PDB file of N, CA, C and O in Angstrom:
ATOM      1  N   UNK A 105       1.073  -1.122  -0.131  1.00 93.00           N
ATOM      2  CA  UNK A 105       0.128  -0.083   0.171  1.00 93.00           C
ATOM      3  C   UNK A 105       0.804   1.216   0.379  1.00 93.00           C
ATOM      4  O   UNK A 105       2.169   1.114   0.508  1.00 93.00           O
ATOM      5  N   UNK A 106       0.514   2.392  -0.429  1.00 94.00           N
ATOM      6  CA  UNK A 106       1.028   3.440  -0.283  1.00 94.00           C
ATOM      7  C   UNK A 106       1.411   4.259   0.789  1.00 94.00           C
ATOM      8  O   UNK A 106       0.504   4.041   1.851  1.00 94.00           O
ATOM      9  N   UNK A 107       2.592   4.767   0.877  1.00 94.00           N
ATOM     10  CA  UNK A 107       2.636   5.433   2.524  1.00 94.00           C
ATOM     11  C   UNK A 107       1.227   6.483   2.599  1.00 94.00           C
ATOM     12  O   UNK A 107       1.359   6.635   3.933  1.00 94.00           O
ATOM     13  N   UNK A 108       0.797   6.944   1.688  1.00 92.00           N
ATOM     14  CA  UNK A 108      -0.317   7.877   2.478  1.00 92.00           C
ATOM     15  C   UNK A 108      -1.325   7.336   3.071  1.00 92.00           C
ATOM     16  O   UNK A 108      -2.323   8.006   3.522  1.00 92.00           O
ATOM     17  N   UNK A 109      -1.419   5.783   2.748  1.00 92.00           N
ATOM     18  CA  UNK A 109      -2.289   4.826   4.000  1.00 92.00           C
ATOM     19  C   UNK A 109      -1.630   4.549   5.216  1.00 92.00           C
ATOM     20  O   UNK A 109      -2.790   4.270   5.932  1.00 92.00           O
ATOM     21  N   UNK A 110      -0.731   4.713   5.732  1.00 92.00           N
ATOM     22  CA  UNK A 110      -0.123   4.696   6.653  1.00 92.00           C
ATOM     23  C   UNK A 110      -0.906   5.705   7.968  1.00 92.00           C
ATOM     24  O   UNK A 110      -1.333   6.624   7.612  1.00 92.00           O
ATOM     25  N   UNK A 111      -1.047   5.230   9.015  1.00 91.00           N
ATOM     26  CA  UNK A 111      -1.511   5.841  10.051  1.00 91.00           C
ATOM     27  C   UNK A 111      -0.056   6.381  11.162  1.00 91.00           C
ATOM     28  O   UNK A 111       0.753   6.531  11.047  1.00 91.00           O
ATOM     29  N   UNK A 112      -0.367   7.918  11.193  1.00 92.00           N
ATOM     30  CA  UNK A 112       0.583   8.704  12.102  1.00 92.00           C
ATOM     31  C   UNK A 112       1.055   7.662  13.351  1.00 92.00           C
ATOM     32  O   UNK A 112       0.478   7.102  14.197  1.00 92.00           O
ATOM     33  N   UNK A 113       2.280   7.765  13.469  1.00 93.00           N
ATOM     34  CA  UNK A 113       2.762   6.952  14.556  1.00 93.00           C
ATOM     35  C   UNK A 113       3.339   5.475  14.502  1.00 93.00           C
ATOM     36  O   UNK A 113       4.060   4.983  15.421  1.00 93.00           O
ATOM     37  N   UNK A 114       2.840   4.577  13.449  1.00 90.00           N
ATOM     38  CA  UNK A 114       3.204   3.490  13.381  1.00 90.00           C
ATOM     39  C   UNK A 114       4.382   3.206  12.682  1.00 90.00           C
ATOM     40  O   UNK A 114       4.591   4.094  11.249  1.00 90.00           O
ATOM     41  N   UNK A 115       5.681   2.611  12.762  1.00 93.00           N
ATOM     42  CA  UNK A 115       6.700   2.242  12.042  1.00 93.00           C
ATOM     43  C   UNK A 115       6.435   1.369  10.842  1.00 93.00           C
ATOM     44  O   UNK A 115       5.812   0.342  11.074  1.00 93.00           O
ATOM     45  N   UNK A 116       6.705   1.698   9.640  1.00 96.00           N
ATOM     46  CA  UNK A 116       6.603   0.885   8.432  1.00 96.00           C
ATOM     47  C   UNK A 116       8.021   0.520   7.855  1.00 96.00           C
ATOM     48  O   UNK A 116       8.809   1.345   7.841  1.00 96.00           O
ATOM     49  N   UNK A 117       7.859  -0.460   7.127  1.00 96.00           N
ATOM     50  CA  UNK A 117       9.548  -0.987   6.229  1.00 96.00           C
ATOM     51  C   UNK A 117       8.834  -0.412   4.796  1.00 96.00           C
ATOM     52  O   UNK A 117       7.776  -0.866   4.405  1.00 96.00           O
ATOM     53  N   UNK A 118       9.643   0.309   4.223  1.00 96.00           N
ATOM     54  CA  UNK A 118       9.462   0.560   2.742  1.00 96.00           C
ATOM     55  C   UNK A 118      10.053  -0.863   1.976  1.00 96.00           C
ATOM     56  O   UNK A 118      10.717  -1.519   1.994  1.00 96.00           O
ATOM     57  N   UNK A 119       9.034  -1.084   0.872  1.00 97.00           N
ATOM     58  CA  UNK A 119       8.916  -2.261   0.261  1.00 97.00           C
ATOM     59  C   UNK A 119       9.430  -1.830  -0.887  1.00 97.00           C
ATOM     60  O   UNK A 119      10.456  -2.386  -1.787  1.00 97.00           O
ATOM     61  N   UNK A 120       8.927  -0.821  -1.493  1.00 95.00           N
ATOM     62  CA  UNK A 120      10.132  -0.442  -3.064  1.00 95.00           C
ATOM     63  C   UNK A 120       9.638   1.113  -3.228  1.00 95.00           C
ATOM     64  O   UNK A 120       8.645   1.586  -2.396  1.00 95.00           O
ATOM     65  N   UNK A 121      10.186   1.848  -3.715  1.00 95.00           N
ATOM     66  CA  UNK A 121       9.929   2.772  -4.806  1.00 95.00           C
ATOM     67  C   UNK A 121       9.379   2.956  -6.098  1.00 95.00           C
ATOM     68  O   UNK A 121       9.750   2.331  -7.088  1.00 95.00           O
ATOM     69  N   UNK A 122       8.170   3.941  -6.326  1.00 93.00           N
ATOM     70  CA  UNK A 122       8.251   3.236  -7.690  1.00 93.00           C
ATOM     71  C   UNK A 122       8.294   5.062  -8.358  1.00 93.00           C
ATOM     72  O   UNK A 122       9.058   6.056  -8.091  1.00 93.00           O
ATOM     73  N   UNK A 123       7.921   5.177  -9.730  1.00 92.00           N
ATOM     74  CA  UNK A 123       7.970   6.258 -10.328  1.00 92.00           C
ATOM     75  C   UNK A 123       9.103   6.347 -11.303  1.00 92.00           C
ATOM     76  O   UNK A 123       9.630   5.473 -11.438  1.00 92.00           O
ATOM     77  N   UNK A 124       9.409   7.754 -11.949  1.00 94.00           N
ATOM     78  CA  UNK A 124      10.415   8.134 -12.723  1.00 94.00           C
ATOM     79  C   UNK A 124      12.236   7.440 -11.919  1.00 94.00           C
ATOM     80  O   UNK A 124      12.084   7.886 -11.060  1.00 94.00           O
ATOM     81  N   UNK A 125      12.911   7.322 -12.927  1.00 95.00           N
ATOM     82  CA  UNK A 125      14.338   7.412 -12.113  1.00 95.00           C
ATOM     83  C   UNK A 125      14.849   8.353 -11.757  1.00 95.00           C
ATOM     84  O   UNK A 125      15.355   7.995 -10.724  1.00 95.00           O
ATOM     85  N   UNK A 126      14.424   9.537 -12.212  1.00 95.00           N
ATOM     86  CA  UNK A 126      14.926  10.674 -11.325  1.00 95.00           C
ATOM     87  C   UNK A 126      14.333  10.917  -9.982  1.00 95.00           C
ATOM     88  O   UNK A 126      14.906  11.513  -8.748  1.00 95.00           O
ATOM     89  N   UNK A 127      12.859  10.187  -9.803  1.00 91.00           N
ATOM     90  CA  UNK A 127      11.994  10.491  -8.599  1.00 91.00           C
ATOM     91  C   UNK A 127      12.685   9.714  -7.705  1.00 91.00           C
ATOM     92  O   UNK A 127      12.722   9.831  -6.568  1.00 91.00           O
ATOM     93  N   UNK A 128      12.687   8.301  -8.164  1.00 93.00           N
ATOM     94  CA  UNK A 128      13.642   6.664  -7.277  1.00 93.00           C
ATOM     95  C   UNK A 128      14.967   7.971  -6.567  1.00 93.00           C
ATOM     96  O   UNK A 128      15.220   7.683  -5.399  1.00 93.00           O
ATOM     97  N   UNK A 129      15.755   8.622  -7.546  1.00 94.00           N
ATOM     98  CA  UNK A 129      17.255   8.942  -6.851  1.00 94.00           C
ATOM     99  C   UNK A 129      17.072  10.220  -5.755  1.00 94.00           C
ATOM    100  O   UNK A 129      17.537   9.987  -4.997  1.00 94.00           O
ATOM    101  N   UNK A 130      15.888  10.812  -6.284  1.00 92.00           N
ATOM    102  CA  UNK A 130      15.531  11.806  -5.629  1.00 92.00           C
ATOM    103  C   UNK A 130      15.185  11.337  -3.926  1.00 92.00           C
ATOM    104  O   UNK A 130      15.568  12.029  -2.626  1.00 92.00           O
ATOM    105  N   UNK A 131      14.230  10.337  -4.099  1.00 93.00           N
ATOM    106  CA  UNK A 131      13.850   9.661  -3.078  1.00 93.00           C
ATOM    107  C   UNK A 131      14.620   8.967  -1.999  1.00 93.00           C
ATOM    108  O   UNK A 131      14.878   9.065  -1.070  1.00 93.00           O
ATOM    109  N   UNK A 132      15.880   8.280  -2.841  1.00 93.00           N
ATOM    110  CA  UNK A 132      16.867   7.692  -2.178  1.00 93.00           C
ATOM    111  C   UNK A 132      17.652   8.510  -1.518  1.00 93.00           C
ATOM    112  O   UNK A 132      18.405   8.180   0.015  1.00 93.00           O
ATOM    113  N   UNK A 133      17.894   9.615  -2.193  1.00 93.00           N
ATOM    114  CA  UNK A 133      18.563  10.639  -1.514  1.00 93.00           C
ATOM    115  C   UNK A 133      18.213  11.217   0.227  1.00 93.00           C
ATOM    116  O   UNK A 133      19.125  11.821   0.859  1.00 93.00           O
ATOM    117  N   UNK A 134      16.982  11.052   0.166  1.00 92.00           N
ATOM    118  CA  UNK A 134      16.209  11.979   1.009  1.00 92.00           C
ATOM    119  C   UNK A 134      16.297  10.573   2.089  1.00 92.00           C
ATOM    120  O   UNK A 134      16.133  10.777   3.502  1.00 92.00           O
ATOM    121  N   UNK A 135      17.030   9.509   2.513  1.00 93.00           N
ATOM    122  CA  UNK A 135      16.599   8.283   2.983  1.00 93.00           C
ATOM    123  C   UNK A 135      16.028   7.128   2.806  1.00 93.00           C
ATOM    124  O   UNK A 135      15.714   6.414   3.250  1.00 93.00           O
ATOM    125  N   UNK A 136      14.986   7.488   1.649  1.00 95.00           N
ATOM    126  CA  UNK A 136      14.027   6.555   1.208  1.00 95.00           C
ATOM    127  C   UNK A 136      14.364   5.371   0.215  1.00 95.00           C
ATOM    128  O   UNK A 136      14.498   5.539  -1.037  1.00 95.00           O
ATOM    129  N   UNK A 137      14.905   4.118   1.019  1.00 94.00           N
ATOM    130  CA  UNK A 137      15.402   3.024   0.607  1.00 94.00           C
ATOM    131  C   UNK A 137      14.324   1.896   0.921  1.00 94.00           C
ATOM    132  O   UNK A 137      14.128   1.930   1.860  1.00 94.00           O
ATOM    133  N   UNK A 138      14.250   0.760   0.150  1.00 94.00           N
ATOM    134  CA  UNK A 138      13.864  -0.143   0.183  1.00 94.00           C
ATOM    135  C   UNK A 138      14.205  -1.270   1.150  1.00 94.00           C
ATOM    136  O   UNK A 138      15.671  -1.033   1.716  1.00 94.00           O
ATOM    137  N   UNK A 139      13.452  -1.548   2.449  1.00 96.00           N
ATOM    138  CA  UNK A 139      14.267  -1.904   3.219  1.00 96.00           C
ATOM    139  C   UNK A 139      14.228  -1.421   4.463  1.00 96.00           C
ATOM    140  O   UNK A 139      14.525  -1.778   5.632  1.00 96.00           O
ATOM    141  N   UNK A 140      14.084  -0.011   4.501  1.00 95.00           N
ATOM    142  CA  UNK A 140      14.296   1.123   5.297  1.00 95.00           C
ATOM    143  C   UNK A 140      13.015   1.364   5.943  1.00 95.00           C
ATOM    144  O   UNK A 140      12.108   0.821   5.718  1.00 95.00           O
ATOM    145  N   UNK A 141      13.354   1.787   7.346  1.00 95.00           N
ATOM    146  CA  UNK A 141      12.048   2.354   8.213  1.00 95.00           C
ATOM    147  C   UNK A 141      11.349   3.848   8.105  1.00 95.00           C
ATOM    148  O   UNK A 141      12.500   4.578   7.741  1.00 95.00           O
ATOM    149  N   UNK A 142      10.384   3.830   8.093  1.00 96.00           N
ATOM    150  CA  UNK A 142       9.488   5.119   7.544  1.00 96.00           C
ATOM    151  C   UNK A 142       8.120   5.259   8.945  1.00 96.00           C
ATOM    152  O   UNK A 142       7.774   4.181   9.044  1.00 96.00           O
ATOM    153  N   UNK A 143       8.517   6.701   9.507  1.00 96.00           N
ATOM    154  CA  UNK A 143       7.173   6.524  10.450  1.00 96.00           C
ATOM    155  C   UNK A 143       6.612   7.885   9.789  1.00 96.00           C
ATOM    156  O   UNK A 143       7.388   8.960   9.894  1.00 96.00           O
ATOM    157  N   UNK A 144       5.577   7.542   9.808  1.00 95.00           N
ATOM    158  CA  UNK A 144       4.652   8.966   9.555  1.00 95.00           C
ATOM    159  C   UNK A 144       4.572  10.001  10.966  1.00 95.00           C
ATOM    160  O   UNK A 144       3.891   9.525  11.642  1.00 95.00           O
ATOM    161  N   UNK A 145       4.652  11.307  10.936  1.00 95.00           N
ATOM    162  CA  UNK A 145       4.307  12.058  12.495  1.00 95.00           C
ATOM    163  C   UNK A 145       3.571  12.742  12.162  1.00 95.00           C
ATOM    164  O   UNK A 145       2.560  12.651  13.157  1.00 95.00           O
ATOM    165  N   UNK A 146       3.063  13.363  11.027  1.00 94.00           N
ATOM    166  CA  UNK A 146       1.884  14.242  10.780  1.00 94.00           C
ATOM    167  C   UNK A 146       1.459  14.094   9.212  1.00 94.00           C
ATOM    168  O   UNK A 146       1.811  13.919   8.260  1.00 94.00           O
ATOM    169  N   UNK A 147       0.188  14.128   9.299  1.00 92.00           N
ATOM    170  CA  UNK A 147      -0.216  14.393   7.790  1.00 92.00           C
ATOM    171  C   UNK A 147      -1.256  15.147   7.673  1.00 92.00           C
ATOM    172  O   UNK A 147      -2.188  15.378   8.453  1.00 92.00           O
ATOM    173  N   UNK A 148      -1.223  16.061   6.820  1.00 91.00           N
ATOM    174  CA  UNK A 148      -2.566  17.453   6.542  1.00 91.00           C
ATOM    175  C   UNK A 148      -2.944  17.401   5.030  1.00 91.00           C
ATOM    176  O   UNK A 148      -1.734  17.667   4.528  1.00 91.00           O
ATOM    177  N   UNK A 149      -3.725  17.217   4.543  1.00 89.00           N
ATOM    178  CA  UNK A 149      -4.579  17.200   3.137  1.00 89.00           C
ATOM    179  C   UNK A 149      -3.544  16.420   2.225  1.00 89.00           C
ATOM    180  O   UNK A 149      -3.473  16.713   1.404  1.00 89.00           O
ATOM    181  N   UNK A 150      -3.072  15.088   2.960  1.00 83.00           N
ATOM    182  CA  UNK A 150      -2.476  14.470   1.596  1.00 83.00           C
ATOM    183  C   UNK A 150      -0.947  14.375   2.175  1.00 83.00           C
ATOM    184  O   UNK A 150       0.302  13.350   1.686  1.00 83.00           O
ATOM    185  N   UNK A 151      -0.159  15.701   2.545  1.00 92.00           N
ATOM    186  CA  UNK A 151       1.058  15.821   2.193  1.00 92.00           C
ATOM    187  C   UNK A 151       1.471  15.547   3.913  1.00 92.00           C
ATOM    188  O   UNK A 151       0.842  16.024   4.914  1.00 92.00           O
ATOM    189  N   UNK A 152       2.697  14.829   4.075  1.00 95.00           N
ATOM    190  CA  UNK A 152       3.206  14.390   5.153  1.00 95.00           C
ATOM    191  C   UNK A 152       4.782  14.482   5.604  1.00 95.00           C
ATOM    192  O   UNK A 152       5.305  15.352   4.932  1.00 95.00           O
ATOM    193  N   UNK A 153       4.856  14.568   7.140  1.00 95.00           N
ATOM    194  CA  UNK A 153       6.068  14.677   7.879  1.00 95.00           C
ATOM    195  C   UNK A 153       6.474  13.448   7.899  1.00 95.00           C
ATOM    196  O   UNK A 153       5.640  12.724   8.915  1.00 95.00           O
ATOM    197  N   UNK A 154       7.712  12.967   7.873  1.00 96.00           N
ATOM    198  CA  UNK A 154       7.878  11.559   8.130  1.00 96.00           C
ATOM    199  C   UNK A 154       9.106  11.594   8.723  1.00 96.00           C
ATOM    200  O   UNK A 154       9.984  12.276   8.427  1.00 96.00           O
ATOM    201  N   UNK A 155       9.505  10.454  10.110  1.00 96.00           N
ATOM    202  CA  UNK A 155      10.830  10.161  10.255  1.00 96.00           C
ATOM    203  C   UNK A 155      11.639   8.913   9.526  1.00 96.00           C
ATOM    204  O   UNK A 155      10.815   8.139   9.059  1.00 96.00           O
ATOM    205  N   UNK A 156      12.416   9.405   8.415  1.00 94.00           N
ATOM    206  CA  UNK A 156      13.244   8.359   7.385  1.00 94.00           C
ATOM    207  C   UNK A 156      14.954   8.799   8.081  1.00 94.00           C
ATOM    208  O   UNK A 156      15.172   9.729   8.248  1.00 94.00           O
ATOM    209  N   UNK A 157      15.308   7.487   8.348  1.00 90.00           N
ATOM    210  CA  UNK A 157      17.100   7.622   8.728  1.00 90.00           C
ATOM    211  C   UNK A 157      16.988   8.881   9.709  1.00 90.00           C
ATOM    212  O   UNK A 157      18.107   9.678   9.783  1.00 90.00           O
ATOM    213  N   UNK A 158      16.980   8.711  10.967  1.00 89.00           N
ATOM    214  CA  UNK A 158      16.889   9.939  12.276  1.00 89.00           C
ATOM    215  C   UNK A 158      16.468  11.310  11.701  1.00 89.00           C
ATOM    216  O   UNK A 158      17.390  12.120  12.075  1.00 89.00           O
ATOM    217  N   UNK A 159      15.845  11.528  10.475  1.00 92.00           N
ATOM    218  CA  UNK A 159      15.734  13.044   9.669  1.00 92.00           C
ATOM    219  C   UNK A 159      14.063  13.022   9.675  1.00 92.00           C
ATOM    220  O   UNK A 159      13.279  12.082   9.512  1.00 92.00           O
ATOM    221  N   UNK A 160      13.540  13.962  10.271  1.00 95.00           N
ATOM    222  CA  UNK A 160      12.476  14.756   9.384  1.00 95.00           C
ATOM    223  C   UNK A 160      12.442  14.974   8.256  1.00 95.00           C
ATOM    224  O   UNK A 160      13.138  16.042   7.804  1.00 95.00           O
ATOM    225  N   UNK A 161      11.702  14.741   7.281  1.00 94.00           N
ATOM    226  CA  UNK A 161      11.167  14.830   6.009  1.00 94.00           C
ATOM    227  C   UNK A 161       9.881  15.205   5.726  1.00 94.00           C
ATOM    228  O   UNK A 161       8.685  14.433   6.288  1.00 94.00           O
ATOM    229  N   UNK A 162       9.948  16.451   4.978  1.00 95.00           N
ATOM    230  CA  UNK A 162       7.820  16.571   4.354  1.00 95.00           C
ATOM    231  C   UNK A 162       8.131  16.144   3.134  1.00 95.00           C
ATOM    232  O   UNK A 162       9.098  16.494   2.098  1.00 95.00           O
ATOM    233  N   UNK A 163       7.178  15.799   2.674  1.00 94.00           N
ATOM    234  CA  UNK A 163       7.131  15.045   1.116  1.00 94.00           C
ATOM    235  C   UNK A 163       5.288  15.265   0.847  1.00 94.00           C
ATOM    236  O   UNK A 163       4.819  15.498   1.749  1.00 94.00           O
ATOM    237  N   UNK A 164       5.425  15.703  -0.380  1.00 94.00           N
ATOM    238  CA  UNK A 164       3.890  15.997  -0.797  1.00 94.00           C
ATOM    239  C   UNK A 164       3.066  14.865  -1.219  1.00 94.00           C
ATOM    240  O   UNK A 164       3.424  13.758  -1.255  1.00 94.00           O
ATOM    241  N   UNK A 165       2.030  14.731  -1.326  1.00 94.00           N
ATOM    242  CA  UNK A 165       1.088  13.315  -2.044  1.00 94.00           C
ATOM    243  C   UNK A 165       1.638  12.504  -2.711  1.00 94.00           C
ATOM    244  O   UNK A 165       1.676  11.485  -3.037  1.00 94.00           O
ATOM    245  N   UNK A 166       1.735  13.306  -3.795  1.00 93.00           N
ATOM    246  CA  UNK A 166       2.286  12.728  -5.195  1.00 93.00           C
ATOM    247  C   UNK A 166       3.438  11.581  -4.959  1.00 93.00           C
ATOM    248  O   UNK A 166       3.556  10.874  -5.164  1.00 93.00           O
ATOM    249  N   UNK A 167       4.529  12.403  -3.944  1.00 93.00           N
ATOM    250  CA  UNK A 167       5.860  11.348  -3.982  1.00 93.00           C
ATOM    251  C   UNK A 167       5.329  10.366  -2.725  1.00 93.00           C
ATOM    252  O   UNK A 167       5.601   9.400  -2.977  1.00 93.00           O
ATOM    253  N   UNK A 168       4.419  10.494  -1.395  1.00 93.00           N
ATOM    254  CA  UNK A 168       4.241   9.449  -0.958  1.00 93.00           C
ATOM    255  C   UNK A 168       3.420   8.635  -1.478  1.00 93.00           C
ATOM    256  O   UNK A 168       4.195   7.415  -0.806  1.00 93.00           O
ATOM    257  N   UNK A 169       2.792   8.671  -2.807  1.00 94.00           N
ATOM    258  CA  UNK A 169       1.932   7.504  -3.529  1.00 94.00           C
ATOM    259  C   UNK A 169       3.105   6.899  -4.208  1.00 94.00           C
ATOM    260  O   UNK A 169       2.571   6.135  -4.278  1.00 94.00           O
ATOM    261  N   UNK A 170       4.001   7.439  -3.973  1.00 94.00           N
ATOM    262  CA  UNK A 170       5.323   6.458  -5.346  1.00 94.00           C
ATOM    263  C   UNK A 170       6.196   5.475  -3.756  1.00 94.00           C
ATOM    264  O   UNK A 170       6.988   4.682  -4.297  1.00 94.00           O
ATOM    265  N   UNK A 171       5.963   5.715  -2.743  1.00 95.00           N
ATOM    266  CA  UNK A 171       6.561   5.036  -1.684  1.00 95.00           C
ATOM    267  C   UNK A 171       5.423   3.850  -0.991  1.00 95.00           C
ATOM    268  O   UNK A 171       4.714   4.070  -0.327  1.00 95.00           O
ATOM    269  N   UNK A 172       6.022   2.603  -1.476  1.00 96.00           N
ATOM    270  CA  UNK A 172       5.405   1.585  -0.893  1.00 96.00           C
ATOM    271  C   UNK A 172       5.401   0.794  -0.143  1.00 96.00           C
ATOM    272  O   UNK A 172       6.989   0.624   0.276  1.00 96.00           O
ATOM    273  N   UNK A 173       4.549   0.558   0.901  1.00 95.00           N
ATOM    274  CA  UNK A 173       5.000   0.347   2.545  1.00 95.00           C
ATOM    275  C   UNK A 173       4.471  -1.499   2.622  1.00 95.00           C
ATOM    276  O   UNK A 173       3.447  -1.466   1.947  1.00 95.00           O
TER     277      UNK A 173
END
C-alpha cells in the first residue's frame, strides 16, 4: 500500500519506490530506500511529515503515493 495510507505514529518498512528514475533517485537521497524504516509524524491534506533515517522530511502527496510500504 502507498505511504499515504499509513497511520501517524506507526513504523513501516519500505517495500519499494515507484516512479521515474529521477524521482527514485531523489527519494533515495532523502533516505527512502527499500528495506528502510519510515514513520509518519503527521499528515495534512495528503502532505506528510515523516521520520526516515533519524531525520524529519516533508513530502507531498504525489511523492508519498510512490513509496510503497
